Amino acid sequence: MSKLVTIYGGSGFVGRYITRRMAQQGWRVRVAVRRPNEALFVKPYGVVGQVEPVFCNIRDDASVRAVMHGADAVVNCVGILAEVGKNRFQSVQAEGATRVARLAAAEGVQTFVQLSAIGADDSSPSAYARTKAAGEAAVLDAFPRAVILRPSVIFGPEDDFFNRFARMARFSPVLPVVGGRTKFQPVFVDDVAQAAVAGVLGRAAPGIYELGGPDVESFHSLMQLLLRVIVRRKLIVNVPFGVAKLIAGGLDLVQTVTFGLIANQTLTRDQVRNLGRDNVVAPGAKGLADLGIPPTAMEAVLPEYLWSYRPSGQYASIKASARNLRKT
């Protein structure tokens, strides 16, 4: 364990998988998070003392530098899906990535991996996409040989995509979908983690990699797949973009007038703008195949963690088998 990697956001949805895999590679892992006491679950990923959560505020130079000291590699996983309080797209995804990259170069860090997103574009109408692009540009300016990963929507046991709609399907007679025709190429979270590890270990050529799974599906089709997995019948309602903008605007206004006490975790105007564009790997882009990582299919993973949303939970398969037995 002579090598040290600092993973910013290393206890988040993707970060925890990268942390586990880096520990398995025998590296010491410093997990930089805002609330170390809530990230203690990462410590058993390695032997005693191998994985340590440490406090870091990505908006502060001294904080970022302190947790980076002595690191051989840096992975930046910090990102937000909606603006709440002081966590703004500009301060976290643009200025935060700039700060981490600038200080990493000053500290002599050898390897840098940045987690971005498909759709990162400095001319996008979405602030999320523009600040992702700004973060990429800052990283490449400080580390021309950096590895930048752009995943499509990520699925896995802790995701906020399939889990969110599965929770909704438990209680709502309908599933509202904004941008039902928008294409996605969902990628398994551990495949993204493997790509990040390849970048840290020098097994990935420098550059930008767009990560997607083996299947390209519309938003509407993904919801149909979800309902099949959780064995529920619901009406999928495609919400027009005009209506979605009005709803999102109202929810954003509630967050503003309550000074963030009521956070909009449902649908924001910026998310509506993002849903207007397909979220798939661009033709000719480097991806998982270039890293030697076979993509994991959704059907192989979704039933493993969505079973709890079925009407009979873990007994759904047993009940189905019993019904088939009675028929025969």
GROMACS .gro file of N, CA and C in nm, residues 1-88:
model
  264
    1MET      N    1   0.084  -0.120   0.000
    1MET     CA    2   0.000   0.000   0.000
    1MET      C    3   0.088   0.126   0.000
    2SER      N    4   0.174   0.137  -0.099
    2SER     CA    5   0.264   0.251  -0.108
    2SER      C    6   0.204   0.366  -0.186
    3LYS      N    7   0.094   0.341  -0.257
    3LYS     CA    8   0.030   0.443  -0.339
    3LYS      C    9  -0.093   0.499  -0.269
    4LEU      N   10  -0.117   0.629  -0.289
    4LEU     CA   11  -0.230   0.697  -0.225
    4LEU      C   12  -0.313   0.768  -0.331
    5VAL      N   13  -0.445   0.748  -0.326
    5VAL     CA   14  -0.537   0.819  -0.413
    5VAL      C   15  -0.637   0.896  -0.328
    6THR      N   16  -0.662   1.021  -0.365
    6THR     CA   17  -0.767   1.100  -0.300
    6THR      C   18  -0.887   1.104  -0.394
    7ILE      N   19  -1.002   1.061  -0.342
    7ILE     CA   20  -1.124   1.057  -0.422
    7ILE      C   21  -1.222   1.159  -0.365
    8TYR      N   22  -1.242   1.266  -0.438
    8TYR     CA   23  -1.337   1.369  -0.395
    8TYR      C   24  -1.478   1.318  -0.426
    9GLY      N   25  -1.562   1.317  -0.322
    9GLY     CA   26  -1.695   1.258  -0.339
    9GLY      C   27  -1.689   1.106  -0.338
   10GLY      N   28  -1.591   1.051  -0.267
   10GLY     CA   29  -1.567   0.907  -0.269
   10GLY      C   30  -1.667   0.822  -0.194
   11SER      N   31  -1.765   0.884  -0.129
   11SER     CA   32  -1.870   0.806  -0.062
   11SER      C   33  -2.004   0.818  -0.132
   12GLY      N   34  -2.005   0.891  -0.245
   12GLY     CA   35  -2.129   0.908  -0.321
   12GLY      C   36  -2.165   0.783  -0.398
   13PHE      N   37  -2.267   0.795  -0.480
   13PHE     CA   38  -2.319   0.680  -0.555
   13PHE      C   39  -2.209   0.613  -0.637
   14VAL      N   40  -2.138   0.689  -0.720
   14VAL     CA   41  -2.031   0.631  -0.802
   14VAL      C   42  -1.902   0.621  -0.722
   15GLY      N   43  -1.875   0.721  -0.641
   15GLY     CA   44  -1.749   0.728  -0.568
   15GLY      C   45  -1.722   0.607  -0.480
   16ARG      N   46  -1.827   0.553  -0.418
   16ARG     CA   47  -1.805   0.439  -0.328
   16ARG      C   48  -1.759   0.315  -0.404
   17TYR      N   49  -1.804   0.300  -0.529
   17TYR     CA   50  -1.760   0.185  -0.609
   17TYR      C   51  -1.615   0.203  -0.652
   18ILE      N   52  -1.576   0.326  -0.684
   18ILE     CA   53  -1.436   0.352  -0.718
   18ILE      C   54  -1.349   0.329  -0.595
   19THR      N   55  -1.396   0.374  -0.479
   19THR     CA   56  -1.322   0.355  -0.354
   19THR      C   57  -1.298   0.207  -0.328
   20ARG      N   58  -1.402   0.127  -0.342
   20ARG     CA   59  -1.389  -0.017  -0.316
   20ARG      C   60  -1.288  -0.081  -0.411
   21ARG      N   61  -1.297  -0.046  -0.538
   21ARG     CA   62  -1.207  -0.108  -0.636
   21ARG      C   63  -1.063  -0.061  -0.617
   22MET      N   64  -1.042   0.063  -0.579
   22MET     CA   65  -0.906   0.109  -0.554
   22MET      C   66  -0.846   0.042  -0.432
   23ALA      N   67  -0.929   0.017  -0.331
   23ALA     CA   68  -0.881  -0.057  -0.213
   23ALA      C   69  -0.845  -0.200  -0.251
   24GLN      N   70  -0.924  -0.261  -0.339
   24GLN     CA   71  -0.894  -0.396  -0.384
   24GLN      C   72  -0.763  -0.402  -0.463
   25GLN      N   73  -0.727  -0.289  -0.524
   25GLN     CA   74  -0.600  -0.283  -0.597
   25GLN      C   75  -0.481  -0.262  -0.504
   26GLY      N   76  -0.509  -0.247  -0.375
   26GLY     CA   77  -0.402  -0.232  -0.279
   26GLY      C   78  -0.358  -0.089  -0.251
   27TRP      N   79  -0.433   0.008  -0.302
   27TRP     CA   80  -0.399   0.148  -0.278
   27TRP      C   81  -0.456   0.195  -0.144
   28ARG      N   82  -0.389   0.291  -0.084
   28ARG     CA   83  -0.451   0.365   0.026
   28ARG      C   84  -0.547   0.466  -0.034
   29VAL      N   85  -0.663   0.480   0.028
   29VAL     CA   86  -0.768   0.564  -0.030
   29VAL      C   87  -0.811   0.669   0.071
   30ARG      N   88  -0.802   0.793   0.031
   30ARG     CA   89  -0.849   0.905   0.112
   30ARG      C   90  -0.980   0.953   0.052
   31VAL      N   91  -1.089   0.938   0.126
   31VAL     CA   92  -1.224   0.970   0.076
   31VAL      C   93  -1.261   1.110   0.126
   32ALA      N   94  -1.257   1.207   0.035
   32ALA     CA   95  -1.280   1.347   0.071
   32ALA      C   96  -1.428   1.381   0.058
   33VAL      N   97  -1.492   1.409   0.171
   33VAL     CA   98  -1.637   1.434   0.173
   33VAL      C   99  -1.669   1.547   0.271
   34ARG      N  100  -1.789   1.602   0.260
   34ARG     CA  101  -1.829   1.709   0.350
   34ARG      C  102  -1.864   1.658   0.489
   35ARG      N  103  -1.913   1.534   0.498
   35ARG     CA  104  -1.955   1.479   0.627
   35ARG      C  105  -1.889   1.343   0.649
   36PRO      N  106  -1.765   1.343   0.699
   36PRO     CA  107  -1.693   1.215   0.716
   36PRO      C  108  -1.764   1.117   0.807
   37ASN      N  109  -1.840   1.167   0.905
   37ASN     CA  110  -1.909   1.076   0.996
   37ASN      C  111  -2.019   0.998   0.927
   38GLU      N  112  -2.068   1.048   0.812
   38GLU     CA  113  -2.170   0.977   0.735
   38GLU      C  114  -2.108   0.887   0.628
   39ALA      N  115  -1.975   0.885   0.621
   39ALA     CA  116  -1.907   0.804   0.520
   39ALA      C  117  -1.825   0.692   0.583
   40LEU      N  118  -1.853   0.662   0.709
   40LEU     CA  119  -1.775   0.558   0.777
   40LEU      C  120  -1.796   0.420   0.715
   41PHE      N  121  -1.903   0.403   0.639
   41PHE     CA  122  -1.931   0.272   0.579
   41PHE      C  123  -1.824   0.232   0.477
   42VAL      N  124  -1.740   0.327   0.431
   42VAL     CA  125  -1.637   0.292   0.333
   42VAL      C  126  -1.514   0.229   0.399
   43LYS      N  127  -1.497   0.244   0.528
   43LYS     CA  128  -1.377   0.194   0.595
   43LYS      C  129  -1.358   0.043   0.579
   44PRO      N  130  -1.464  -0.038   0.587
   44PRO     CA  131  -1.445  -0.184   0.569
   44PRO      C  132  -1.412  -0.225   0.426
   45TYR      N  133  -1.408  -0.132   0.331
   45TYR     CA  134  -1.371  -0.167   0.195
   45TYR      C  135  -1.226  -0.215   0.187
   46GLY      N  136  -1.145  -0.180   0.287
   46GLY     CA  137  -1.006  -0.222   0.290
   46GLY      C  138  -0.969  -0.273   0.428
   47VAL      N  139  -0.841  -0.300   0.447
   47VAL     CA  140  -0.794  -0.342   0.579
   47VAL      C  141  -0.789  -0.220   0.670
   48VAL      N  142  -0.760  -0.242   0.797
   48VAL     CA  143  -0.759  -0.134   0.896
   48VAL      C  144  -0.666  -0.021   0.851
   49GLY      N  145  -0.721   0.099   0.843
   49GLY     CA  146  -0.642   0.216   0.808
   49GLY      C  147  -0.622   0.238   0.659
   50GLN      N  148  -0.669   0.148   0.575
   50GLN     CA  149  -0.646   0.162   0.430
   50GLN      C  150  -0.738   0.266   0.367
   51VAL      N  151  -0.863   0.270   0.412
   51VAL     CA  152  -0.962   0.363   0.356
   51VAL      C  153  -1.005   0.459   0.468
   52GLU      N  154  -0.984   0.589   0.447
   52GLU     CA  155  -1.015   0.687   0.551
   52GLU      C  156  -1.100   0.801   0.497
   53PRO      N  157  -1.220   0.823   0.551
   53PRO     CA  158  -1.299   0.941   0.516
   53PRO      C  159  -1.238   1.064   0.584
   54VAL      N  160  -1.225   1.174   0.509
   54VAL     CA  161  -1.169   1.297   0.563
   54VAL      C  162  -1.257   1.413   0.520
   55PHE      N  163  -1.258   1.519   0.600
   55PHE     CA  164  -1.342   1.634   0.570
   55PHE      C  165  -1.282   1.716   0.456
   56CYS      N  166  -1.369   1.761   0.366
   56CYS     CA  167  -1.327   1.850   0.258
   56CYS      C  168  -1.447   1.928   0.206
   57ASN      N  169  -1.427   2.056   0.186
   57ASN     CA  170  -1.525   2.142   0.120
   57ASN      C  171  -1.465   2.182  -0.013
   58ILE      N  172  -1.522   2.134  -0.121
   58ILE     CA  173  -1.463   2.156  -0.253
   58ILE      C  174  -1.466   2.303  -0.294
   59ARG      N  175  -1.536   2.387  -0.219
   59ARG     CA  176  -1.540   2.529  -0.249
   59ARG      C  177  -1.429   2.607  -0.178
   60ASP      N  178  -1.340   2.536  -0.106
   60ASP     CA  179  -1.236   2.602  -0.028
   60ASP      C  180  -1.098   2.550  -0.066
   61ASP      N  181  -1.005   2.640  -0.103
   61ASP     CA  182  -0.871   2.601  -0.146
   61ASP      C  183  -0.796   2.522  -0.041
   62ALA      N  184  -0.792   2.574   0.082
   62ALA     CA  185  -0.714   2.510   0.188
   62ALA      C  186  -0.765   2.370   0.217
   63SER      N  187  -0.896   2.354   0.216
   63SER     CA  188  -0.957   2.224   0.243
   63SER      C  189  -0.922   2.123   0.134
   64VAL      N  190  -0.930   2.167   0.009
   64VAL     CA  191  -0.900   2.078  -0.103
   64VAL      C  192  -0.753   2.039  -0.102
   65ARG      N  193  -0.665   2.136  -0.076
   65ARG     CA  194  -0.521   2.109  -0.076
   65ARG      C  195  -0.481   2.013   0.037
   66ALA      N  196  -0.542   2.029   0.154
   66ALA     CA  197  -0.503   1.950   0.270
   66ALA      C  198  -0.525   1.801   0.249
   67VAL      N  199  -0.637   1.765   0.187
   67VAL     CA  200  -0.667   1.622   0.170
   67VAL      C  201  -0.596   1.563   0.048
   68MET      N  202  -0.533   1.650  -0.031
   68MET     CA  203  -0.461   1.606  -0.150
   68MET      C  204  -0.313   1.583  -0.124
   69HIS      N  205  -0.262   1.636  -0.014
   69HIS     CA  206  -0.118   1.633   0.013
   69HIS      C  207  -0.064   1.489   0.013
   70GLY      N  208   0.036   1.464  -0.068
   70GLY     CA  209   0.099   1.333  -0.073
   70GLY      C  210   0.032   1.233  -0.165
   71ALA      N  211  -0.076   1.273  -0.232
   71ALA     CA  212  -0.149   1.179  -0.318
   71ALA      C  213  -0.077   1.156  -0.450
   72ASP      N  214  -0.080   1.033  -0.496
   72ASP     CA  215  -0.024   0.999  -0.627
   72ASP      C  216  -0.127   1.020  -0.738
   73ALA      N  217  -0.253   1.007  -0.703
   73ALA     CA  218  -0.360   1.021  -0.802
   73ALA      C  219  -0.480   1.089  -0.738
   74VAL      N  220  -0.560   1.153  -0.821
   74VAL     CA  221  -0.682   1.220  -0.776
   74VAL      C  222  -0.797   1.181  -0.867
   75VAL      N  223  -0.911   1.151  -0.806
   75VAL     CA  224  -1.034   1.126  -0.881
   75VAL      C  225  -1.139   1.224  -0.830
   76ASN      N  226  -1.198   1.300  -0.919
   76ASN     CA  227  -1.301   1.395  -0.879
   76ASN      C  228  -1.438   1.346  -0.924
   77CYS      N  229  -1.519   1.306  -0.827
   77CYS     CA  230  -1.654   1.255  -0.855
   77CYS      C  231  -1.763   1.353  -0.814
   78VAL      N  232  -1.724   1.471  -0.769
   78VAL     CA  233  -1.822   1.564  -0.711
   78VAL      C  234  -1.910   1.624  -0.821
   79GLY      N  235  -2.039   1.618  -0.800
   79GLY     CA  236  -2.134   1.677  -0.893
   79GLY      C  237  -2.271   1.683  -0.827
   80ILE      N  238  -2.358   1.767  -0.879
   80ILE     CA  239  -2.494   1.778  -0.826
   80ILE      C  240  -2.593   1.772  -0.942
   81LEU      N  241  -2.714   1.726  -0.912
   81LEU     CA  242  -2.819   1.719  -1.014
   81LEU      C  243  -2.914   1.838  -1.005
   82ALA      N  244  -2.915   1.904  -0.889
   82ALA     CA  245  -3.001   2.021  -0.870
   82ALA      C  246  -2.934   2.116  -0.773
   83GLU      N  247  -2.958   2.244  -0.790
   83GLU     CA  248  -2.896   2.345  -0.705
   83GLU      C  249  -2.976   2.361  -0.577
   84VAL      N  250  -2.906   2.350  -0.464
   84VAL     CA  251  -2.969   2.368  -0.333
   84VAL      C  252  -2.871   2.444  -0.244
   85GLY      N  253  -2.918   2.553  -0.184
   85GLY     CA  254  -2.832   2.629  -0.093
   85GLY      C  255  -2.709   2.684  -0.163
   86LYS      N  256  -2.592   2.665  -0.101
   86LYS     CA  257  -2.466   2.714  -0.157
   86LYS      C  258  -2.413   2.624  -0.268
   87ASN      N  259  -2.470   2.507  -0.283
   87ASN     CA  260  -2.424   2.415  -0.386
   87ASN      C  261  -2.489   2.450  -0.520
   88ARG      N  262  -2.417   2.531  -0.596
   88ARG     CA  263  -2.464   2.574  -0.727
   88ARG      C  264  -2.382   2.503  -0.834
   0.00000   0.00000   0.00000
